[in-house]
Structures are given as structure tokens and as C-alpha cells.
Amino acid sequence: MPTPKHLAIIMDGNGRWAKARGRGRFYGHIRGARVARKIIEECARLKISYLTLFAFSTENWLRPPEEVQFLMTLLRHRLRRERKTLMENNIRVHCIGDLQRLPQDLQREIKSCIQETDKNTGLNLIFALSYGGRQEITQAVRDLCQRVKNGELEPSDIDEARLQTQLDSSFAPDPDLIIRTSGEMRLSNFYLWQAAYSEIFVTHKNWPEFTAEDLRESLQYFAQRERRFGRTGEQVAQVIT
Ligand code: IPE
Ligand code: IPE
Ligand code: MG
């Protein structure tokens, strides 16, 4: 069964899940973090090479300051608490996004987590934090313009491959499958460049109720897709046989 080399998840619906149970949004985030841990372990077990978790978007800075602060603290605590699990599961941590905007203590925690896990050879776990696809592309274009201005590059040197190398996520292949929970059919500024040919699986379940079984269902869905990349079905069948 073909499995995605790179799986990316838009973990959405924490607030609505909590509200439906008469609880505050923060409770939803706490339960969501627990689910993230389970799914990370499951992906390591399934030998998936790359897993991106969209945890906080550029636009999420617009939320009430108390919620932003709570999320930052929760992230820091979880990163510290899960260090052992990450090592035991041979998981290597990466982060993409505008990390400078994060609180200093969280930045330090991320840095030390990346350093401690950087010899691990199993799952590459990418946290998208303060991440926006448009911002990532804009930054890449700005870097390329600077290199042209410095005389290191000609405008004609700039092609898709060159732009890709300037992206934060350039070390990872494009995501083969993007899962979004909570039923929303949108990307919300996630992996805009990278998602060009991603398969998309949307489930109505909110993130805190997403299970390993739901993950398996999404992988089965993926396995049934015919990925044509613009070609015809006949051409694709020919390549396989
Ligand atoms: C996802 O859940 C977590 C983050 C975006 C940080 P939400 O907080 O967006 O929950 P809903 O979508 O409001 O239910
Ligand atoms: C997307 O969820 C961002 C993350 C899951 C981190 P949002 O809740 O921010 O998305 P919108 O606002 O509903 O599009
Ligand atoms: Mg949401």
C-alpha cells in the first residue's frame, strides 16, 4: 500500500470541541496536544519519513492575547515533557515559521530540542509555528532579490527549483497528503507552494477526537488516489506496469 513520505496535518477544531462540551477553549488545546503526541508516535511506528503539524499560524497572532499566551506556554511545556519520548522514538525535530516572533523561553526550548534530536534518524517531525505560506514565499523572494542585487544570481537563474531551496521547508519533500480536521475545506495559508499536488483528506472530527484509527482511514484514502500530476490515467498506468 503506497504511504505518504510526507504527511502534513492542519490540527483544527480544539475550541469548538471544548465548547460543545461546555468547556473553555484552553481545555480544547490541552486535549489537542495529547492527541498530537499520540499521532506523532503512531507516525513514527508507521515509518512515515516526514510529519508536519500546523500548530500556530501567522494569523493566529490575531487571537486574544490570553489565548496566544496560553498556546505558547502549552507548546513550551509539551516540548520539554516530550523530550524523552522523542529520543526513545528516534524522532528528529524541525521548526518552520517566523520563530523570532515567539517568546524567548519558547525559542530556547525549540532550539535545544532541535539540537538534542538532530542525530535521530527516524521520523522528521516539523512544527509549523508562527507559520504562513504567503510569508514564507515572500521571504524566499526577498532573499532571491537580495542575491540578484549582490550579483550572485541572474534573474534568469531563478526557476522553481531555486525558489524551493529558499523556502523554510526546503529540506523536506512536498507533502503527499494533507489532513485537516473539523470539516473546513481550506488551507488557511498552510504550505501554499508545497501543496500544489498534495492529496487532501478532510474529516468532520475535531482535532481532540482524532484517533489512530482516523489516521489509518486517511492513509487508506491516500492509497486509493491516482496521482496523475497532470498526465492522463493511461500514462500513469503505463509507468507503473
Ligand atoms: C486549532 O484549534 C488550534 C489552533 C489553531 C492553534 P482552534 O483553536 O482553531 O479551534 P476552533 O477552530 O476555534 O474550533
Ligand atoms: C489553521 O486553523 C491554523 C492551525 C491549525 C494552526 P485556524 O483555526 O487558524 O483556521 P481558520 O481561521 O479557521 O481558517
Ligand atoms: Mg480553528
PDB file of C-alpha atoms and ligand atoms in Angstrom:
ATOM      1  CA  MET A   1       0.000   0.000   0.000  1.00  0.00           C
ATOM      2  CA  PRO A   2       1.553   3.369  -1.014  1.00  0.00           C
ATOM      3  CA  THR A   3       2.089   5.517   2.067  1.00  0.00           C
ATOM      4  CA  PRO A   4       2.875   9.226   2.097  1.00  0.00           C
ATOM      5  CA  LYS A   5       6.509  10.099   2.540  1.00  0.00           C
ATOM      6  CA  HIS A   6       5.410  13.429   3.949  1.00  0.00           C
ATOM      7  CA  LEU A   7       2.155  13.776   5.864  1.00  0.00           C
ATOM      8  CA  ALA A   8       1.000  17.216   6.988  1.00  0.00           C
ATOM      9  CA  ILE A   9      -1.839  17.913   9.397  1.00  0.00           C
ATOM     10  CA  ILE A  10      -3.886  21.068   9.966  1.00  0.00           C
ATOM     11  CA  MET A  11      -4.957  20.374  13.536  1.00  0.00           C
ATOM     12  CA  ASP A  12      -8.194  22.338  13.742  1.00  0.00           C
ATOM     13  CA  GLY A  13     -11.276  22.428  15.957  1.00  0.00           C
ATOM     14  CA  ASN A  14      -9.885  22.465  19.514  1.00  0.00           C
ATOM     15  CA  GLY A  15     -12.078  25.405  20.535  1.00  0.00           C
ATOM     16  CA  ARG A  16     -15.297  24.040  19.044  1.00  0.00           C
ATOM     17  CA  TRP A  17     -14.651  20.627  20.554  1.00  0.00           C
ATOM     18  CA  ALA A  18     -14.322  22.154  24.028  1.00  0.00           C
ATOM     19  CA  LYS A  19     -17.304  24.480  23.568  1.00  0.00           C
ATOM     20  CA  ALA A  20     -19.525  21.560  22.590  1.00  0.00           C
ATOM     21  CA  ARG A  21     -18.644  20.029  25.967  1.00  0.00           C
ATOM     22  CA  GLY A  22     -19.327  23.196  27.927  1.00  0.00           C
ATOM     23  CA  ARG A  23     -15.610  23.830  28.458  1.00  0.00           C
ATOM     24  CA  GLY A  24     -13.351  26.761  27.602  1.00  0.00           C
ATOM     25  CA  ARG A  25     -11.116  26.879  24.534  1.00  0.00           C
ATOM     26  CA  PHE A  26      -7.945  26.312  26.586  1.00  0.00           C
ATOM     27  CA  TYR A  27      -9.188  22.878  27.605  1.00  0.00           C
ATOM     28  CA  GLY A  28      -9.544  22.021  23.925  1.00  0.00           C
ATOM     29  CA  HIS A  29      -5.923  22.979  23.335  1.00  0.00           C
ATOM     30  CA  ILE A  30      -4.748  20.783  26.208  1.00  0.00           C
ATOM     31  CA  ARG A  31      -6.649  17.796  24.832  1.00  0.00           C
ATOM     32  CA  GLY A  32      -5.429  18.629  21.324  1.00  0.00           C
ATOM     33  CA  ALA A  33      -1.808  18.498  22.494  1.00  0.00           C
ATOM     34  CA  ARG A  34      -2.398  14.993  23.869  1.00  0.00           C
ATOM     35  CA  VAL A  35      -3.743  13.849  20.528  1.00  0.00           C
ATOM     36  CA  ALA A  36      -0.721  15.349  18.765  1.00  0.00           C
ATOM     37  CA  ARG A  37       1.529  13.187  20.942  1.00  0.00           C
ATOM     38  CA  LYS A  38      -0.413  10.026  20.051  1.00  0.00           C
ATOM     39  CA  ILE A  39      -0.400  10.774  16.336  1.00  0.00           C
ATOM     40  CA  ILE A  40       3.328  11.578  16.360  1.00  0.00           C
ATOM     41  CA  GLU A  41       4.056   8.206  17.973  1.00  0.00           C
ATOM     42  CA  GLU A  42       1.777   6.454  15.512  1.00  0.00           C
ATOM     43  CA  CYS A  43       3.523   8.093  12.537  1.00  0.00           C
ATOM     44  CA  ALA A  44       6.916   7.027  13.919  1.00  0.00           C
ATOM     45  CA  ARG A  45       5.577   3.479  14.273  1.00  0.00           C
ATOM     46  CA  LEU A  46       4.245   3.553  10.699  1.00  0.00           C
ATOM     47  CA  LYS A  47       7.705   4.631   9.480  1.00  0.00           C
ATOM     48  CA  ILE A  48       6.470   7.837   7.877  1.00  0.00           C
ATOM     49  CA  SER A  49       9.532   9.935   6.993  1.00  0.00           C
ATOM     50  CA  TYR A  50       8.126  13.450   7.490  1.00  0.00           C
ATOM     51  CA  LEU A  51       5.237  14.725   9.561  1.00  0.00           C
ATOM     52  CA  THR A  52       4.346  18.417   9.651  1.00  0.00           C
ATOM     53  CA  LEU A  53       1.992  19.640  12.342  1.00  0.00           C
ATOM     54  CA  PHE A  54       0.479  23.058  11.737  1.00  0.00           C
ATOM     55  CA  ALA A  55       0.320  24.277  15.317  1.00  0.00           C
ATOM     56  CA  PHE A  56       0.156  28.080  15.076  1.00  0.00           C
ATOM     57  CA  SER A  57      -0.341  30.255  12.017  1.00  0.00           C
ATOM     58  CA  THR A  58       0.831  33.796  11.295  1.00  0.00           C
ATOM     59  CA  GLU A  59      -2.824  34.818  11.508  1.00  0.00           C
ATOM     60  CA  ASN A  60      -3.286  33.110  14.891  1.00  0.00           C
ATOM     61  CA  TRP A  61      -1.341  36.069  16.386  1.00  0.00           C
ATOM     62  CA  LEU A  62      -4.618  37.963  15.924  1.00  0.00           C
ATOM     63  CA  ARG A  63      -6.334  35.864  18.617  1.00  0.00           C
ATOM     64  CA  PRO A  64      -6.971  37.272  22.112  1.00  0.00           C
ATOM     65  CA  PRO A  65      -3.611  37.750  23.876  1.00  0.00           C
ATOM     66  CA  GLU A  66      -4.574  35.360  26.713  1.00  0.00           C
ATOM     67  CA  GLU A  67      -5.163  32.552  24.238  1.00  0.00           C
ATOM     68  CA  VAL A  68      -1.914  33.265  22.385  1.00  0.00           C
ATOM     69  CA  GLN A  69      -0.022  33.262  25.651  1.00  0.00           C
ATOM     70  CA  PHE A  70      -1.665  30.033  26.755  1.00  0.00           C
ATOM     71  CA  LEU A  71      -0.723  28.331  23.493  1.00  0.00           C
ATOM     72  CA  MET A  72       2.887  29.491  23.780  1.00  0.00           C
ATOM     73  CA  THR A  73       3.162  28.167  27.332  1.00  0.00           C
ATOM     74  CA  LEU A  74       1.494  24.898  26.388  1.00  0.00           C
ATOM     75  CA  LEU A  75       3.920  24.421  23.498  1.00  0.00           C
ATOM     76  CA  ARG A  76       6.901  25.054  25.755  1.00  0.00           C
ATOM     77  CA  HIS A  77       5.686  22.612  28.402  1.00  0.00           C
ATOM     78  CA  ARG A  78       4.904  19.895  25.910  1.00  0.00           C
ATOM     79  CA  LEU A  79       8.253  20.242  24.153  1.00  0.00           C
ATOM     80  CA  ARG A  80      10.032  19.871  27.473  1.00  0.00           C
ATOM     81  CA  ARG A  81       7.889  16.999  28.708  1.00  0.00           C
ATOM     82  CA  GLU A  82       8.059  15.011  25.487  1.00  0.00           C
ATOM     83  CA  ARG A  83      11.818  15.232  25.026  1.00  0.00           C
ATOM     84  CA  LYS A  84      12.297  11.703  26.339  1.00  0.00           C
ATOM     85  CA  THR A  85       9.555  10.278  24.110  1.00  0.00           C
ATOM     86  CA  LEU A  86      11.132  11.997  21.106  1.00  0.00           C
ATOM     87  CA  MET A  87      14.515  10.442  21.854  1.00  0.00           C
ATOM     88  CA  GLU A  88      13.055   6.988  22.547  1.00  0.00           C
ATOM     89  CA  ASN A  89      11.223   7.081  19.229  1.00  0.00           C
ATOM     90  CA  ASN A  90      14.279   8.301  17.298  1.00  0.00           C
ATOM     91  CA  ILE A  91      12.387  11.431  16.194  1.00  0.00           C
ATOM     92  CA  ARG A  92      14.187  14.459  14.804  1.00  0.00           C
ATOM     93  CA  VAL A  93      12.516  17.808  15.417  1.00  0.00           C
ATOM     94  CA  HIS A  94      12.454  20.726  12.982  1.00  0.00           C
ATOM     95  CA  CYS A  95      10.582  24.028  13.090  1.00  0.00           C
ATOM     96  CA  ILE A  96       9.410  26.276  10.290  1.00  0.00           C
ATOM     97  CA  GLY A  97       7.876  29.753  10.516  1.00  0.00           C
ATOM     98  CA  ASP A  98       8.816  33.120  11.875  1.00  0.00           C
ATOM     99  CA  LEU A  99      10.336  31.821  15.105  1.00  0.00           C
ATOM    100  CA  GLN A 100      11.697  35.283  16.049  1.00  0.00           C
ATOM    101  CA  ARG A 101       8.150  36.311  16.960  1.00  0.00           C
ATOM    102  CA  LEU A 102       7.854  33.557  19.581  1.00  0.00           C
ATOM    103  CA  PRO A 103       8.591  34.304  23.255  1.00  0.00           C
ATOM    104  CA  GLN A 104      12.271  33.942  24.167  1.00  0.00           C
ATOM    105  CA  ASP A 105      11.744  30.978  26.509  1.00  0.00           C
ATOM    106  CA  LEU A 106       9.887  29.056  23.811  1.00  0.00           C
ATOM    107  CA  GLN A 107      12.610  29.909  21.279  1.00  0.00           C
ATOM    108  CA  ARG A 108      15.215  28.496  23.676  1.00  0.00           C
ATOM    109  CA  GLU A 109      13.189  25.331  24.247  1.00  0.00           C
ATOM    110  CA  ILE A 110      12.805  24.815  20.486  1.00  0.00           C
ATOM    111  CA  LYS A 111      16.496  25.375  19.855  1.00  0.00           C
ATOM    112  CA  SER A 112      17.588  22.883  22.464  1.00  0.00           C
ATOM    113  CA  CYS A 113      15.010  20.324  21.276  1.00  0.00           C
ATOM    114  CA  ILE A 114      16.268  20.650  17.687  1.00  0.00           C
ATOM    115  CA  GLN A 115      19.879  20.285  18.855  1.00  0.00           C
ATOM    116  CA  GLU A 116      19.251  17.305  21.089  1.00  0.00           C
ATOM    117  CA  THR A 117      17.325  15.382  18.432  1.00  0.00           C
ATOM    118  CA  ASP A 118      19.445  16.273  15.415  1.00  0.00           C
ATOM    119  CA  LYS A 119      21.246  12.914  15.240  1.00  0.00           C
ATOM    120  CA  ASN A 120      17.997  10.959  15.277  1.00  0.00           C
ATOM    121  CA  THR A 121      17.303   9.115  12.051  1.00  0.00           C
ATOM    122  CA  GLY A 122      13.611   8.180  12.280  1.00  0.00           C
ATOM    123  CA  LEU A 123      10.597  10.406  11.777  1.00  0.00           C
ATOM    124  CA  ASN A 124      11.312  14.031  10.846  1.00  0.00           C
ATOM    125  CA  LEU A 125       8.785  15.983  12.875  1.00  0.00           C
ATOM    126  CA  ILE A 126       8.229  19.516  11.597  1.00  0.00           C
ATOM    127  CA  PHE A 127       6.359  22.001  13.762  1.00  0.00           C
ATOM    128  CA  ALA A 128       4.900  24.882  11.771  1.00  0.00           C
ATOM    129  CA  LEU A 129       4.847  27.707  14.295  1.00  0.00           C
ATOM    130  CA  SER A 130       4.060  31.309  13.535  1.00  0.00           C
ATOM    131  CA  TYR A 131       3.973  29.903  10.024  1.00  0.00           C
ATOM    132  CA  GLY A 132       2.245  31.293   6.941  1.00  0.00           C
ATOM    133  CA  GLY A 133       2.663  30.086   3.376  1.00  0.00           C
ATOM    134  CA  ARG A 134       2.452  33.586   1.890  1.00  0.00           C
ATOM    135  CA  GLN A 135       5.005  34.929   4.356  1.00  0.00           C
ATOM    136  CA  GLU A 136       7.337  32.018   3.585  1.00  0.00           C
ATOM    137  CA  ILE A 137       7.133  32.666  -0.168  1.00  0.00           C
ATOM    138  CA  THR A 138       7.554  36.429   0.313  1.00  0.00           C
ATOM    139  CA  GLN A 139      10.684  35.853   2.388  1.00  0.00           C
ATOM    140  CA  ALA A 140      12.075  33.482  -0.255  1.00  0.00           C
ATOM    141  CA  VAL A 141      11.503  36.080  -2.990  1.00  0.00           C
ATOM    142  CA  ARG A 142      13.135  38.777  -0.862  1.00  0.00           C
ATOM    143  CA  ASP A 143      16.214  36.567  -0.317  1.00  0.00           C
ATOM    144  CA  LEU A 144      16.485  35.857  -4.036  1.00  0.00           C
ATOM    145  CA  CYS A 145      16.185  39.573  -4.896  1.00  0.00           C
ATOM    146  CA  GLN A 146      18.989  40.313  -2.467  1.00  0.00           C
ATOM    147  CA  ARG A 147      21.196  37.708  -4.130  1.00  0.00           C
ATOM    148  CA  VAL A 148      20.472  39.208  -7.549  1.00  0.00           C
ATOM    149  CA  LYS A 149      21.306  42.639  -6.174  1.00  0.00           C
ATOM    150  CA  ASN A 150      24.594  41.259  -4.788  1.00  0.00           C
ATOM    151  CA  GLY A 151      25.437  39.968  -8.254  1.00  0.00           C
ATOM    152  CA  GLU A 152      25.378  36.318  -7.104  1.00  0.00           C
ATOM    153  CA  LEU A 153      22.446  35.409  -9.358  1.00  0.00           C
ATOM    154  CA  GLU A 154      20.888  36.485 -12.655  1.00  0.00           C
ATOM    155  CA  PRO A 155      17.083  36.831 -12.787  1.00  0.00           C
ATOM    156  CA  SER A 156      17.142  34.092 -15.417  1.00  0.00           C
ATOM    157  CA  ASP A 157      18.704  31.719 -12.836  1.00  0.00           C
ATOM    158  CA  ILE A 158      15.500  31.847 -10.841  1.00  0.00           C
ATOM    159  CA  ASP A 159      13.368  28.808 -11.532  1.00  0.00           C
ATOM    160  CA  GLU A 160      11.028  26.673  -9.413  1.00  0.00           C
ATOM    161  CA  ALA A 161      13.851  24.585  -8.010  1.00  0.00           C
ATOM    162  CA  ARG A 162      15.806  27.685  -6.979  1.00  0.00           C
ATOM    163  CA  LEU A 163      12.822  29.261  -5.279  1.00  0.00           C
ATOM    164  CA  GLN A 164      12.087  25.986  -3.493  1.00  0.00           C
ATOM    165  CA  THR A 165      15.559  25.953  -1.979  1.00  0.00           C
ATOM    166  CA  GLN A 166      14.843  29.324  -0.341  1.00  0.00           C
ATOM    167  CA  LEU A 167      11.744  28.055   1.488  1.00  0.00           C
ATOM    168  CA  ASP A 168      11.909  27.220   5.218  1.00  0.00           C
ATOM    169  CA  SER A 169      10.781  23.701   4.463  1.00  0.00           C
ATOM    170  CA  SER A 170      13.251  23.103   1.619  1.00  0.00           C
ATOM    171  CA  PHE A 171      14.805  20.120   3.451  1.00  0.00           C
ATOM    172  CA  ALA A 172      11.528  18.174   3.189  1.00  0.00           C
ATOM    173  CA  PRO A 173       9.754  16.802   0.119  1.00  0.00           C
ATOM    174  CA  ASP A 174       6.344  18.292  -0.698  1.00  0.00           C
ATOM    175  CA  PRO A 175       3.566  16.832   1.440  1.00  0.00           C
ATOM    176  CA  ASP A 176       1.865  13.916  -0.294  1.00  0.00           C
ATOM    177  CA  LEU A 177      -1.160  14.061   1.979  1.00  0.00           C
ATOM    178  CA  ILE A 178      -2.653  16.928   3.974  1.00  0.00           C
ATOM    179  CA  ILE A 179      -5.218  16.079   6.637  1.00  0.00           C
ATOM    180  CA  ARG A 180      -7.491  18.774   8.006  1.00  0.00           C
ATOM    181  CA  THR A 181      -9.786  18.152  10.941  1.00  0.00           C
ATOM    182  CA  SER A 182     -13.038  19.978  11.867  1.00  0.00           C
ATOM    183  CA  GLY A 183     -14.530  19.824   8.376  1.00  0.00           C
ATOM    184  CA  GLU A 184     -13.128  23.068   6.995  1.00  0.00           C
ATOM    185  CA  MET A 185     -12.274  22.820   3.291  1.00  0.00           C
ATOM    186  CA  ARG A 186      -9.468  25.347   3.251  1.00  0.00           C
ATOM    187  CA  LEU A 187      -5.716  25.594   3.611  1.00  0.00           C
ATOM    188  CA  SER A 188      -5.680  28.685   5.876  1.00  0.00           C
ATOM    189  CA  ASN A 189      -2.308  29.839   4.485  1.00  0.00           C
ATOM    190  CA  PHE A 190      -0.632  26.466   5.044  1.00  0.00           C
ATOM    191  CA  TYR A 191       2.040  25.113   2.640  1.00  0.00           C
ATOM    192  CA  LEU A 192       0.726  27.164  -0.291  1.00  0.00           C
ATOM    193  CA  TRP A 193       3.698  26.395  -2.514  1.00  0.00           C
ATOM    194  CA  GLN A 194       4.220  22.843  -1.303  1.00  0.00           C
ATOM    195  CA  ALA A 195       0.572  21.763  -1.570  1.00  0.00           C
ATOM    196  CA  ALA A 196       0.475  22.068  -5.387  1.00  0.00           C
ATOM    197  CA  TYR A 197      -0.099  18.319  -5.792  1.00  0.00           C
ATOM    198  CA  SER A 198      -0.945  17.191  -2.273  1.00  0.00           C
ATOM    199  CA  GLU A 199      -3.903  14.903  -1.731  1.00  0.00           C
ATOM    200  CA  ILE A 200      -6.314  16.397   0.787  1.00  0.00           C
ATOM    201  CA  PHE A 201      -8.311  14.496   3.389  1.00  0.00           C
ATOM    202  CA  VAL A 202     -10.873  16.458   5.398  1.00  0.00           C
ATOM    203  CA  THR A 203     -12.580  14.851   8.367  1.00  0.00           C
ATOM    204  CA  HIS A 204     -15.507  16.297  10.312  1.00  0.00           C
ATOM    205  CA  LYS A 205     -13.960  15.183  13.563  1.00  0.00           C
ATOM    206  CA  ASN A 206     -12.377  17.923  15.638  1.00  0.00           C
ATOM    207  CA  TRP A 207      -8.683  17.525  16.446  1.00  0.00           C
ATOM    208  CA  PRO A 208      -9.113  16.416  20.096  1.00  0.00           C
ATOM    209  CA  GLU A 209     -11.205  13.448  18.929  1.00  0.00           C
ATOM    210  CA  PHE A 210      -8.922  12.394  16.058  1.00  0.00           C
ATOM    211  CA  THR A 211      -7.613   8.876  16.629  1.00  0.00           C
ATOM    212  CA  ALA A 212      -5.018   6.465  15.247  1.00  0.00           C
ATOM    213  CA  GLU A 213      -7.963   4.771  13.527  1.00  0.00           C
ATOM    214  CA  ASP A 214      -8.820   8.051  11.731  1.00  0.00           C
ATOM    215  CA  LEU A 215      -5.188   8.329  10.698  1.00  0.00           C
ATOM    216  CA  ARG A 216      -5.342   4.840   9.200  1.00  0.00           C
ATOM    217  CA  GLU A 217      -8.555   5.783   7.362  1.00  0.00           C
ATOM    218  CA  SER A 218      -6.812   8.816   5.851  1.00  0.00           C
ATOM    219  CA  LEU A 219      -3.875   6.642   4.774  1.00  0.00           C
ATOM    220  CA  GLN A 220      -6.276   4.214   3.113  1.00  0.00           C
ATOM    221  CA  TYR A 221      -7.900   7.129   1.299  1.00  0.00           C
ATOM    222  CA  PHE A 222      -4.443   8.239   0.155  1.00  0.00           C
ATOM    223  CA  ALA A 223      -3.546   4.748  -1.061  1.00  0.00           C
ATOM    224  CA  GLN A 224      -6.594   4.777  -3.350  1.00  0.00           C
ATOM    225  CA  ARG A 225      -5.795   8.061  -5.060  1.00  0.00           C
ATOM    226  CA  GLU A 226      -4.445   8.047  -8.581  1.00  0.00           C
ATOM    227  CA  ARG A 227      -1.767  10.724  -8.565  1.00  0.00           C
ATOM    228  CA  ARG A 228      -1.566  11.936 -12.125  1.00  0.00           C
ATOM    229  CA  PHE A 229       0.469  15.144 -11.787  1.00  0.00           C
ATOM    230  CA  GLY A 230      -1.195  16.500 -14.925  1.00  0.00           C
ATOM    231  CA  ARG A 231      -0.778  13.363 -17.032  1.00  0.00           C
ATOM    232  CA  THR A 232      -3.581  11.054 -18.164  1.00  0.00           C
ATOM    233  CA  GLY A 233      -4.655   7.998 -16.225  1.00  0.00           C
ATOM    234  CA  GLU A 234      -3.372   5.810 -19.083  1.00  0.00           C
ATOM    235  CA  GLN A 235       0.078   7.364 -18.927  1.00  0.00           C
ATOM    236  CA  VAL A 236       0.246   6.820 -15.182  1.00  0.00           C
ATOM    237  CA  ALA A 237      -0.801   3.175 -15.544  1.00  0.00           C
ATOM    238  CA  GLN A 238       1.945   2.676 -18.141  1.00  0.00           C
ATOM    239  CA  VAL A 239       4.640   3.993 -15.826  1.00  0.00           C
ATOM    240  CA  ILE A 240       3.523   1.618 -13.053  1.00  0.00           C
ATOM    241  CA  THR A 241       3.312  -1.552 -15.200  1.00  0.00           C
TER     242      THR A 241
HETATM  243  C1  IPE B   1      -6.757  24.577  16.366  1.00  0.00           C
HETATM  244  O1  IPE B   1      -7.979  24.724  17.010  1.00  0.00           O
HETATM  245  C2  IPE B   1      -5.601  25.106  17.177  1.00  0.00           C
HETATM  246  C3  IPE B   1      -5.015  26.359  16.666  1.00  0.00           C
HETATM  247  C4  IPE B   1      -5.333  26.956  15.564  1.00  0.00           C
HETATM  248  C5  IPE B   1      -3.993  26.978  17.470  1.00  0.00           C
HETATM  249  P1  IPE B   1      -8.747  26.115  17.032  1.00  0.00           P
HETATM  250  O2  IPE B   1      -8.266  26.889  18.212  1.00  0.00           O
HETATM  251  O3  IPE B   1      -8.644  26.813  15.738  1.00  0.00           O
HETATM  252  O4  IPE B   1     -10.242  25.644  17.293  1.00  0.00           O
HETATM  253  P2  IPE B   1     -11.549  26.171  16.559  1.00  0.00           P
HETATM  254  O5  IPE B   1     -11.294  26.090  15.100  1.00  0.00           O
HETATM  255  O6  IPE B   1     -11.757  27.572  17.029  1.00  0.00           O
HETATM  256  O7  IPE B   1     -12.620  25.237  16.996  1.00  0.00           O
HETATM  257  C1  IPE B   2      -5.482  26.803  10.958  1.00  0.00           C
HETATM  258  O1  IPE B   2      -6.563  26.856  11.832  1.00  0.00           O
HETATM  259  C2  IPE B   2      -4.203  27.015  11.698  1.00  0.00           C
HETATM  260  C3  IPE B   2      -3.786  25.914  12.568  1.00  0.00           C
HETATM  261  C4  IPE B   2      -4.393  24.759  12.676  1.00  0.00           C
HETATM  262  C5  IPE B   2      -2.602  26.169  13.317  1.00  0.00           C
HETATM  263  P1  IPE B   2      -7.379  28.205  12.075  1.00  0.00           P
HETATM  264  O2  IPE B   2      -8.430  27.893  13.075  1.00  0.00           O
HETATM  265  O3  IPE B   2      -6.453  29.310  12.401  1.00  0.00           O
HETATM  266  O4  IPE B   2      -8.002  28.461  10.640  1.00  0.00           O
HETATM  267  P2  IPE B   2      -9.228  29.368  10.178  1.00  0.00           P
HETATM  268  O5  IPE B   2      -9.066  30.716  10.822  1.00  0.00           O
HETATM  269  O6  IPE B   2     -10.490  28.693  10.631  1.00  0.00           O
HETATM  270  O7  IPE B   2      -9.138  29.394   8.696  1.00  0.00           O
HETATM  271 MG    MG B   3      -9.738  26.815  14.041  1.00  0.00          MG
END
